[in-house]
XYZ file of C-alpha atoms in Angstrom:
677
model
C -3.623 -4.123 -39.667
C -3.166 -1.970 -36.591
C 0.379 -0.735 -37.436
C -0.913 0.382 -40.873
C -4.023 2.230 -39.372
C -1.564 4.280 -37.083
C 0.877 5.046 -39.915
C -1.837 6.221 -42.394
C -3.256 8.480 -39.706
C 0.312 10.037 -39.194
C 0.989 10.755 -42.972
C -2.538 12.516 -42.951
C -1.514 14.362 -39.929
C 2.077 15.620 -41.642
C 0.032 16.440 -45.055
C -2.555 18.645 -43.104
C 0.295 20.176 -41.252
C 1.972 21.272 -44.465
C -0.957 22.067 -46.031
C -2.247 24.633 -43.051
C 0.874 26.226 -42.682
C 1.196 27.097 -46.503
C -2.476 28.368 -46.319
C -1.503 30.506 -43.358
C 1.340 31.865 -44.947
C -0.310 32.724 -48.349
C -3.566 34.275 -46.503
C -1.398 36.279 -43.593
C -1.558 40.263 -44.380
C 0.459 42.141 -41.699
C -1.047 45.367 -41.055
C 1.528 48.007 -39.833
C 0.693 50.290 -36.816
C -2.673 48.675 -36.673
C -4.352 48.232 -33.082
C -5.716 45.054 -32.573
C -8.611 45.368 -29.840
C -9.244 42.618 -27.426
C -6.956 40.248 -28.093
C -6.874 37.059 -25.751
C -3.377 36.047 -24.523
C -3.431 32.884 -22.973
C 0.002 31.682 -21.017
C 0.383 27.781 -20.431
C 2.819 25.689 -18.659
C 4.879 23.204 -20.388
C 2.068 20.684 -20.093
C -0.465 22.755 -21.726
C -2.430 24.035 -18.427
C -3.539 27.552 -18.466
C -1.709 29.589 -15.623
C -2.764 33.197 -16.741
C -5.217 35.037 -19.122
C -5.064 38.403 -20.149
C -7.368 40.493 -22.581
C -5.197 43.236 -24.460
C -5.422 45.869 -26.827
C -2.164 45.299 -28.925
C -0.586 47.580 -31.288
C 1.268 45.965 -34.117
C 4.919 45.390 -32.925
C 4.782 46.110 -29.170
C 6.940 43.694 -27.149
C 5.090 41.205 -24.679
C 6.823 43.329 -21.595
C 5.274 46.599 -23.231
C 1.641 44.914 -23.487
C 1.679 43.251 -20.044
C 3.973 45.513 -17.890
C 4.506 44.311 -14.511
C 1.604 41.513 -15.387
C 4.288 39.687 -17.815
C 4.267 36.164 -16.412
C 7.416 33.888 -15.644
C 7.980 30.373 -14.307
C 10.336 28.967 -11.775
C 13.235 26.495 -12.889
C 12.341 23.245 -13.087
C 14.320 20.469 -11.641
C 14.644 18.371 -14.799
C 14.148 21.237 -17.798
C 16.407 23.606 -16.248
C 15.661 27.481 -16.393
C 12.582 29.270 -17.852
C 13.618 31.157 -21.175
C 10.363 32.563 -22.540
C 7.098 31.769 -24.311
C 6.666 29.486 -27.399
C 3.795 30.000 -29.729
C 2.852 28.324 -32.921
C -0.429 29.968 -33.459
C -1.286 30.369 -37.377
C -4.922 31.069 -37.838
C -5.313 33.175 -34.435
C -2.453 35.235 -34.648
C 1.331 34.588 -35.102
C 2.466 33.253 -38.434
C 5.290 30.955 -37.426
C 6.279 29.448 -34.117
C 9.187 30.599 -32.096
C 10.055 32.023 -28.578
C 8.968 35.063 -27.146
C 10.777 36.625 -24.283
C 9.463 40.174 -22.775
C 11.325 42.243 -25.344
C 10.048 40.385 -28.354
C 7.783 42.244 -30.666
C 4.216 40.520 -31.155
C 3.576 41.064 -35.192
C -0.007 39.816 -35.831
C 0.051 38.194 -39.420
C -3.555 38.301 -39.600
C -6.442 39.969 -42.199
C -8.130 41.472 -39.342
C -11.815 42.865 -39.443
C -13.489 44.502 -36.423
C -15.420 41.608 -35.471
C -12.569 39.442 -35.826
C -11.644 37.337 -32.424
C -7.965 36.901 -32.196
C -6.640 34.516 -29.457
C -2.858 33.647 -28.900
C -1.261 31.078 -26.821
C 1.970 30.735 -25.071
C 3.632 27.747 -23.644
C 6.404 27.953 -21.141
C 9.820 27.220 -22.692
C 13.037 26.073 -20.945
C 16.569 25.294 -21.586
C 15.639 21.527 -22.099
C 12.273 19.943 -22.883
C 10.553 16.592 -23.165
C 10.822 15.375 -26.734
C 8.041 12.654 -27.411
C 9.683 9.933 -29.573
C 8.176 6.923 -31.329
C 10.355 4.238 -32.114
C 9.799 1.263 -35.039
C 11.909 -1.798 -34.957
C 11.593 -5.471 -35.639
C 12.510 -8.594 -33.388
C 11.673 -11.910 -34.224
C 7.975 -11.415 -33.549
C 7.201 -8.898 -35.682
C 7.181 -4.874 -35.588
C 7.136 -3.138 -32.592
C 6.301 0.577 -31.576
C 8.067 2.050 -28.705
C 6.684 5.453 -27.205
C 9.556 7.481 -25.188
C 9.491 11.044 -23.492
C 13.333 12.097 -23.606
C 14.859 15.321 -21.718
C 16.739 16.852 -24.484
C 18.642 20.074 -24.513
C 17.230 22.940 -27.025
C 19.492 23.400 -30.072
C 20.653 19.907 -29.976
C 20.973 17.734 -33.536
C 19.447 15.012 -34.525
C 22.157 12.845 -33.005
C 20.512 13.478 -29.669
C 17.470 11.720 -30.668
C 19.283 8.940 -31.807
C 21.274 8.503 -28.937
C 18.029 7.894 -26.997
C 16.899 4.844 -29.477
C 16.480 1.746 -27.645
C 19.102 -1.242 -28.267
C 17.991 -3.788 -30.999
C 19.477 -6.481 -32.983
C 19.260 -8.494 -35.913
C 15.923 -10.478 -36.611
C 17.786 -13.696 -37.497
C 18.544 -15.216 -39.838
C 17.394 -13.016 -42.231
C 16.998 -9.121 -41.445
C 20.418 -7.593 -39.997
C 20.039 -4.161 -38.419
C 21.867 -1.317 -40.147
C 21.151 2.014 -38.701
C 18.319 4.503 -37.150
C 16.553 6.992 -39.282
C 14.587 9.856 -38.712
C 11.605 9.746 -40.801
C 9.603 12.487 -39.072
C 11.094 15.404 -37.010
C 13.394 18.369 -37.431
C 17.165 17.884 -37.346
C 17.287 20.309 -34.597
C 15.483 20.248 -31.179
C 13.660 23.462 -31.276
C 11.847 25.743 -28.776
C 8.581 24.100 -29.408
C 7.083 22.441 -26.223
C 5.400 19.752 -28.415
C 7.911 18.375 -30.750
C 7.844 14.747 -31.748
C 9.911 12.660 -33.686
C 9.226 9.309 -35.587
C 12.399 6.972 -35.957
C 12.791 3.830 -37.688
C 15.248 0.928 -37.474
C 16.650 0.118 -40.902
C 17.417 -3.394 -42.130
C 19.318 -4.908 -44.806
C 16.182 -7.061 -45.702
C 12.407 -7.006 -44.935
C 9.606 -9.320 -43.986
C 6.750 -9.665 -46.239
C 3.724 -11.860 -45.033
C 1.549 -13.746 -47.474
C -1.713 -15.458 -46.972
C -2.665 -17.579 -50.170
C -6.139 -19.457 -50.418
C -6.520 -21.635 -53.479
C -8.284 -25.018 -54.510
C -5.786 -27.674 -54.214
C -5.429 -31.136 -56.032
C -7.726 -32.626 -53.707
C -10.455 -30.131 -54.759
C -10.401 -28.547 -51.252
C -9.816 -24.858 -50.373
C -6.312 -24.536 -48.841
C -5.086 -21.392 -47.088
C -1.294 -21.093 -46.555
C 0.314 -18.699 -44.652
C 4.184 -17.768 -44.793
C 6.750 -15.137 -44.461
C 9.177 -14.253 -47.249
C 12.198 -11.830 -46.922
C 13.406 -9.453 -49.625
C 16.038 -6.779 -49.831
C 15.758 -3.242 -49.047
C 14.927 -1.377 -52.195
C 13.045 -4.276 -53.589
C 9.817 -3.143 -55.912
C 6.430 -4.244 -54.637
C 5.329 -5.064 -58.238
C 8.451 -7.545 -58.573
C 7.686 -9.119 -55.027
C 3.909 -9.460 -56.198
C 4.836 -11.464 -59.363
C 6.304 -13.964 -57.274
C 3.825 -14.239 -54.766
C 1.125 -14.509 -57.295
C 2.924 -17.955 -58.538
C 0.744 -20.671 -58.819
C 1.277 -23.392 -56.209
C 2.767 -26.351 -57.007
C -0.445 -28.335 -55.298
C -2.894 -26.136 -56.892
C -5.784 -28.031 -58.705
C -5.100 -28.786 -62.422
C -8.801 -29.262 -62.974
C -9.724 -25.606 -62.155
C -7.300 -23.320 -63.526
C -6.141 -20.072 -61.544
C -6.847 -16.906 -63.790
C -5.480 -14.390 -61.363
C -5.321 -13.532 -57.722
C -7.244 -10.809 -55.716
C -5.569 -8.876 -52.919
C -8.434 -9.084 -50.481
C -8.057 -5.799 -48.667
C -11.524 -4.111 -47.722
C -10.188 -1.570 -45.897
C -7.588 -0.057 -48.583
C -4.564 -0.290 -46.582
C -2.224 -2.491 -48.740
C 0.366 -0.885 -50.883
C 0.777 -2.523 -54.393
C 3.688 0.153 -55.585
C 6.747 1.701 -54.023
C 9.678 0.166 -52.970
C 10.670 -2.031 -49.718
C 12.381 -0.227 -46.860
C 11.207 3.215 -48.292
C 9.234 4.812 -45.622
C 6.652 7.412 -44.946
C 8.649 10.717 -46.012
C 8.820 9.130 -49.630
C 5.628 6.824 -50.306
C 3.432 7.299 -47.216
C 3.539 3.561 -46.448
C 5.383 0.584 -44.730
C 6.012 -2.979 -45.461
C 2.810 -4.917 -46.489
C 1.141 -8.074 -45.618
C -0.644 -9.749 -48.660
C -4.036 -11.658 -48.385
C -4.117 -13.277 -51.745
C -7.184 -15.373 -53.120
C -7.664 -17.251 -56.002
C -9.601 -16.307 -59.063
C -11.237 -18.976 -61.628
C -13.519 -19.074 -64.500
C -16.468 -20.647 -63.132
C -15.770 -20.725 -59.296
C -15.464 -17.817 -56.726
C -13.763 -18.192 -53.400
C -15.683 -16.337 -50.864
C -14.255 -14.736 -47.494
C -16.041 -15.354 -44.400
C -15.772 -13.879 -40.856
C -17.437 -16.092 -38.041
C -17.996 -14.096 -34.594
C -18.855 -16.049 -31.245
C -18.962 -15.267 -27.773
C -16.846 -17.552 -25.514
C -17.039 -18.452 -22.064
C -14.716 -15.772 -21.280
C -17.372 -13.268 -22.144
C -15.404 -12.146 -25.359
C -15.732 -12.001 -28.732
C -13.868 -14.226 -30.764
C -13.334 -13.817 -34.330
C -12.008 -16.409 -37.089
C -12.187 -16.517 -40.792
C -12.494 -19.252 -43.567
C -12.516 -19.077 -47.227
C -15.012 -21.319 -49.234
C -15.749 -22.416 -52.368
C -18.989 -21.484 -54.517
C -20.127 -21.700 -58.126
C -19.762 -18.273 -59.812
C -22.343 -15.560 -58.620
C -23.848 -17.571 -55.814
C -26.415 -16.254 -53.846
C -25.979 -15.628 -50.200
C -28.023 -18.740 -49.178
C -25.519 -20.725 -51.300
C -22.495 -19.118 -49.388
C -24.258 -19.768 -46.120
C -24.691 -23.453 -47.393
C -21.018 -24.010 -47.594
C -19.952 -21.610 -44.565
C -22.196 -23.408 -42.072
C -19.927 -26.608 -42.508
C -16.945 -24.878 -40.596
C -18.647 -23.262 -37.758
C -16.596 -22.757 -34.774
C -17.735 -23.925 -31.363
C -17.068 -22.699 -27.663
C -20.016 -20.452 -27.143
C -21.121 -18.785 -23.704
C -23.404 -21.138 -22.073
C -25.344 -18.399 -20.439
C -26.244 -16.958 -23.607
C -28.066 -20.246 -24.797
C -26.637 -20.939 -28.112
C -29.507 -22.309 -30.583
C -27.504 -24.024 -33.247
C -28.862 -21.410 -35.952
C -26.453 -18.665 -37.656
C -27.277 -15.634 -39.746
C -25.178 -14.378 -42.668
C -24.577 -10.910 -43.909
C -23.123 -9.871 -47.136
C -20.502 -6.612 -46.979
C -19.237 -4.890 -49.936
C -16.384 -2.759 -49.017
C -16.708 1.050 -49.300
C -12.936 1.097 -50.395
C -12.989 -1.134 -53.428
C -14.999 -4.020 -54.868
C -14.031 -6.514 -52.150
C -17.171 -8.774 -51.080
C -17.000 -10.832 -47.818
C -19.508 -12.387 -45.476
C -19.899 -12.038 -41.561
C -21.736 -15.194 -39.793
C -23.087 -14.588 -36.507
C -24.817 -17.108 -33.932
C -28.210 -16.916 -32.643
C -28.623 -17.038 -28.842
C -31.641 -17.155 -26.994
C -30.527 -14.466 -24.738
C -29.800 -10.762 -25.744
C -26.025 -10.189 -26.003
C -25.340 -6.954 -23.980
C -21.808 -6.107 -25.350
C -20.586 -3.779 -22.833
C -17.449 -1.303 -23.413
C -15.481 -1.023 -20.023
C -13.631 2.562 -20.471
C -11.066 2.277 -18.011
C -9.246 4.873 -15.773
C -6.096 4.578 -18.202
C -8.170 5.242 -21.290
C -8.081 1.703 -22.510
C -11.309 -0.115 -23.296
C -12.062 -3.664 -22.537
C -15.203 -5.026 -24.121
C -17.206 -7.656 -21.905
C -20.366 -9.545 -22.691
C -23.363 -10.279 -20.642
C -26.615 -12.342 -21.249
C -29.653 -11.056 -20.259
C -33.378 -10.862 -21.085
C -35.165 -8.084 -22.493
C -36.345 -5.820 -19.263
C -33.567 -7.571 -17.094
C -31.276 -5.033 -14.578
C -27.744 -5.720 -14.478
C -25.513 -4.369 -11.738
C -22.772 -2.598 -13.073
C -19.341 -3.812 -11.404
C -17.975 -1.774 -8.598
C -15.665 1.017 -9.421
C -18.193 1.909 -12.848
C -20.973 3.914 -13.776
C -23.416 4.637 -16.946
C -24.456 7.955 -17.869
C -28.278 8.422 -18.196
C -30.273 11.142 -19.483
C -33.848 12.123 -18.830
C -36.073 14.038 -20.979
C -35.089 17.642 -20.459
C -31.406 16.362 -21.457
C -30.050 16.540 -17.682
C -27.164 13.690 -17.200
C -27.056 11.398 -14.213
C -24.787 8.578 -13.179
C -26.161 5.261 -12.437
C -24.835 1.891 -11.274
C -27.474 -0.247 -12.545
C -28.417 -1.054 -16.320
C -31.793 -2.140 -17.445
C -31.961 -3.754 -20.990
C -34.649 -2.185 -22.773
C -37.793 -4.412 -23.251
C -38.017 -4.425 -27.065
C -34.045 -5.313 -27.284
C -33.622 -7.683 -29.989
C -30.470 -9.958 -30.333
C -28.134 -7.636 -29.020
C -27.557 -4.177 -27.333
C -24.046 -1.809 -27.174
C -23.510 0.124 -24.001
C -20.495 1.931 -22.442
C -19.583 1.843 -18.637
C -17.062 4.194 -17.226
C -14.484 4.420 -14.780
C -15.846 6.007 -11.555
C -11.925 7.206 -10.868
C -11.935 8.847 -14.419
C -14.953 10.829 -13.517
C -13.471 11.713 -10.206
C -10.319 13.056 -11.406
C -11.841 15.017 -14.048
C -14.120 16.584 -11.248
C -10.974 17.609 -9.285
C -9.019 18.873 -12.211
C -11.953 20.945 -13.013
C -12.458 22.331 -9.208
C -8.566 23.421 -9.492
C -8.869 24.809 -12.967
C -11.682 27.040 -11.461
C -10.443 28.126 -8.527
C -8.812 31.652 -7.871
C -5.266 32.386 -6.752
C -4.846 31.946 -2.882
C -8.027 29.382 -2.515
C -8.011 26.030 -1.300
C -9.590 23.122 -3.229
C -11.356 20.453 -0.735
C -11.939 16.798 -1.738
C -11.628 13.401 -0.462
C -9.041 10.987 -1.286
C -10.335 8.243 -3.061
C -10.101 4.556 -1.565
C -7.160 3.644 -3.955
C -5.253 6.903 -3.157
C -4.512 7.804 -6.451
C -4.506 11.456 -7.735
C -4.697 11.890 -11.305
C -1.587 13.382 -13.662
C -4.745 15.671 -15.030
C -5.501 16.916 -11.466
C -1.537 17.532 -10.683
C -1.225 19.114 -14.005
C -4.002 21.607 -13.506
C -2.368 22.408 -9.767
C 1.181 23.122 -11.075
C 2.313 26.454 -10.831
C -0.904 27.819 -9.238
C -1.332 29.473 -5.950
C -4.087 27.127 -5.332
C -3.886 24.352 -2.215
C -5.584 21.155 -2.662
C -6.806 19.714 0.863
C -7.256 16.281 0.405
C -8.948 14.441 3.353
C -8.029 10.816 4.285
C -11.074 9.859 6.558
C -10.298 6.392 7.318
C -6.974 7.505 8.643
C -7.662 10.946 10.476
C -5.376 12.482 8.193
C -5.160 15.072 5.080
C -2.814 16.215 2.470
C -2.523 19.924 1.823
C -0.520 20.628 -1.375
C 0.226 24.269 -3.035
C 0.465 24.328 -6.589
C 3.692 26.348 -6.297
C 5.286 23.421 -5.047
C 4.421 20.841 -7.801
C 7.335 20.084 -10.191
C 7.300 17.778 -13.151
C 4.106 15.625 -13.300
C 4.635 12.654 -15.853
C 2.064 10.142 -14.093
C -0.679 9.556 -11.637
C 0.452 9.387 -7.812
C -0.539 7.238 -5.154
C -1.125 9.339 -1.843
C -2.407 6.685 0.386
C -1.600 6.884 4.032
C -1.538 4.048 6.392
C -0.914 4.649 10.034
C -0.413 1.933 12.260
C 0.860 0.977 15.930
C 4.772 1.534 16.416
C 5.377 -2.250 16.669
C 3.138 -3.280 13.624
C 4.084 -1.327 10.700
C 6.621 -1.818 7.998
C 9.631 -0.883 9.993
C 10.971 -3.554 12.594
C 10.109 -2.667 16.225
C 13.714 -3.841 16.858
C 15.265 -1.310 14.772
C 13.549 1.778 16.422
C 12.633 0.820 19.984
C 15.988 2.126 21.105
C 15.317 5.465 19.459
C 11.922 5.776 21.214
C 12.724 5.818 25.038
C 9.558 6.190 26.758
C 8.154 8.228 24.065
C 4.457 7.526 22.718
C 4.888 6.880 18.832
C 3.245 5.415 15.678
C 4.364 4.093 12.237
C 3.493 5.751 9.110
C 3.505 4.345 5.519
C 2.582 5.822 2.067
C 1.213 4.293 -1.380
C 3.938 5.756 -3.169
C 7.420 4.919 -1.688
C 9.462 7.108 -3.709
C 10.322 10.866 -3.939
C 6.976 12.990 -4.723
C 6.948 15.450 -7.297
C 5.864 17.995 -4.748
C 6.653 19.265 -1.285
C 3.355 19.141 0.707
C 1.871 19.171 4.189
C 0.511 15.731 5.701
C -1.562 16.806 8.604
C -2.664 13.874 11.113
C -5.235 13.989 13.962
C -3.726 12.787 17.504
C -5.386 12.522 20.880
C -4.611 11.369 24.418
C -1.075 12.711 24.398
C -1.294 14.375 27.810
C 0.372 17.703 27.471
C 2.923 16.507 25.082
C 3.151 19.657 22.468
C 5.557 18.131 19.971
C 5.789 15.566 16.887
C 8.965 14.231 15.377
C 9.017 12.554 11.882
C 11.826 10.112 11.012
C 12.069 8.369 8.085
C 14.149 5.502 6.337
C 16.858 6.820 3.745
C 17.860 5.166 0.603
C 20.606 3.316 2.471
C 17.901 1.801 5.018
C 19.151 4.276 7.921
C 16.556 6.279 9.916
C 16.826 9.905 9.289
C 15.318 13.247 11.060
C 12.936 14.682 8.347
C 11.118 17.464 10.266
C 9.076 18.331 13.372
C 5.844 20.366 14.238
C 3.941 21.896 16.917
C 0.891 20.027 18.171
C -2.234 22.380 17.744
C -5.698 21.343 18.545
C -5.221 17.913 18.648
C -3.503 17.719 15.119
C -0.073 18.317 13.829
C 1.382 18.645 10.402
C 4.490 17.761 8.672
C 6.518 18.763 5.790
C 6.997 15.731 3.258
C 8.576 15.630 -0.020
C 9.082 11.370 -0.148
C 6.980 8.387 0.766
C 9.630 6.496 2.869
C 8.574 4.771 5.837
C 8.381 6.780 8.833
C 7.670 6.809 12.588
C 6.174 9.733 14.416
C 7.329 10.191 17.767
C 5.206 12.496 20.219
C 6.824 14.346 23.298
C 7.955 17.853 24.419
C 9.851 20.385 22.481
C 13.352 20.445 24.005
C 13.190 17.281 25.929
C 15.877 15.309 24.375
C 16.303 12.420 27.032
C 12.632 11.751 27.426
C 12.162 12.509 31.012
C 9.219 15.004 30.648
C 11.056 18.132 31.832
C 13.442 20.619 30.277
C 16.447 20.931 32.376
C 20.613 21.060 32.113
C 20.778 17.783 30.767
C 18.794 18.679 27.637
C 21.160 21.742 27.068
C 24.414 19.626 27.760
C 23.366 17.007 25.028
C 22.373 20.075 22.669
C 25.918 21.603 23.314
C 27.735 18.411 23.160
C 25.830 17.802 19.348
C 26.550 21.631 18.125
C 30.031 21.335 18.988
C 30.699 18.323 17.393
C 31.730 16.263 20.505
C 29.233 13.642 19.910
C 26.442 13.138 17.935
C 22.727 12.731 19.160
C 20.369 9.901 17.437
C 17.685 11.141 14.836
C 14.901 11.360 17.572
C 16.833 13.422 19.809
C 17.851 15.743 16.863
C 14.172 16.143 16.329
C 13.372 17.477 19.680
C 16.620 19.483 20.052
C 15.382 21.267 17.052
C 13.599 23.637 19.067
C 12.720 26.261 16.434
C 11.296 24.092 13.921
C 13.866 24.948 11.121
C 14.967 20.757 10.552
C 18.526 21.327 11.720
C 20.162 21.460 15.165
C 22.646 24.568 15.645
C 23.731 27.140 17.695
C 20.266 28.924 17.493
C 18.658 25.772 19.008
C 21.137 25.580 21.543
C 21.032 29.392 22.340
C 17.103 28.906 23.029
C 17.670 25.820 25.152
C 19.873 27.717 27.474
C 17.569 30.476 27.691
C 15.010 28.211 28.841
C 17.021 26.334 31.303
C 18.421 29.447 32.611
C 14.843 30.849 33.228
C 15.392 33.760 31.005
C 12.493 32.806 28.837
C 9.658 30.391 29.816
C 8.988 28.942 26.479
C 10.478 28.119 23.056
């Protein structure tokens, strides 16, 4: 059922897309040499985050370069998408007739029947040599149909074979359905400049399954429901399939003759026409499952749905077809349906043993069905838990009117006063006049916090800092990172329990595909993730500590990590070494110690060690002399390598490498020509 809802929504979307394009093309009126006043131009990155906004007077046919001059925005090359190629706009109702890429010398011809008081807004989205294309793949395996969502990086201008090459490997559905090929059901034949391009791709098979559920009176006089899956060749017509499916079962009652079959479909999803294996682009539906209920002269079969709350605090639904005389009352159906009630109720709700029944008539057709609900002594508090990842879990609580429930840690409920002001509470009181059940929604606090950070970033001006506290779980949302990406705004995230903070400027943020864990853990040098035996020889007599990150991979930004320090006794430098992919220790960078803190430049979360000492003191004897200069000389000349910690202290000019410039500085200080580095 879920599959069909999703697909019908998609069909509606495609129809509306064609409709809106047609309307726009028919109503657009191009006014030559017209000057349009106060046109709002919005420039977004490829994720849809606004980076620049202008309000300009535009003469018909002016290029973007003429309109914006030196203000014309550009984007840096993207590590995955390649070079920036211009701006894409598909605005129709507010300005541009059809989607295309705009460069600095591209004319802006406004296709719009403009009146003086009209408001024109044109949005442009960054375009690159490549782009992330959203693809949905539909395919079968032995458990049924599946949807797989992918985002693939593809080159603009590539043909549909590029889409098909990204398809997952699928096999036959043994022994009936053999995979033949992939078909693009929705999407252009060529990857265009549109950053929001979408494809729907489905696997084609030689045979397709059709599920059938048949309810009828058998030769014992009881209602029998049989479920099975049948297979039909691609191209079979549903009207022919239904003739077979509606055949009278061999064990059907001979005392009561079947006069027909009703396709039970209260939501109107079942298609009784068309051809199996021919999809949305041709008939707007996929394969069907049929729920068939037999019809009789003097007897009616009624579908009854039962809902109970189990000990797992979840709602469980079952259904049963029951037999009644023709035109039976609701009470008659209840008397029969009560014989089949399920068990296993949540004890805290205090099940009374009684049930209520409700007759429901479908808005889509004439289907009638019944809902049976148990009666409990307690109020059923049905809570939708709106999670951080946008999923929703429904949980049931038992309560009395007026009871106060503690909302689980990490969630809150929105409350409103008489003036309409919103507050966020961590307790919920069941209304004193509550009857049987109430429905509420509790939201993830993390979702609220991330929206708050994204809002702060969006409202910040270029050059400003946005200060916040890193959450306990260390997660920074995709929404916040997308808001930051490409902007000259710095986010400063304090990590209170670690005496540290992140400083991340938006110009360093690259591709953002997911949330990121920025938690940091500082520990003593002999208790961290790295074996002390592995690093002890590198440390000599120096003070050190280990550092670990919540994300152990490469970050999608290059940021500063500032750590607070104390008790170092005149040491002026901190060196960071980190594990490499090959598990060796590598020199990352070094930093001066200023005002009891130091800050490293970091682009990955590999486990590391911070070593404290004196700049230029390679041999850890707390002074800078000829021996330090000689070690640096031998390393720079290639005569011998020095270890990664010594490299950090030999890098006296803090450029993350040891070369002739460092050697000259070292010699100048040792010889007395300069006092410090």
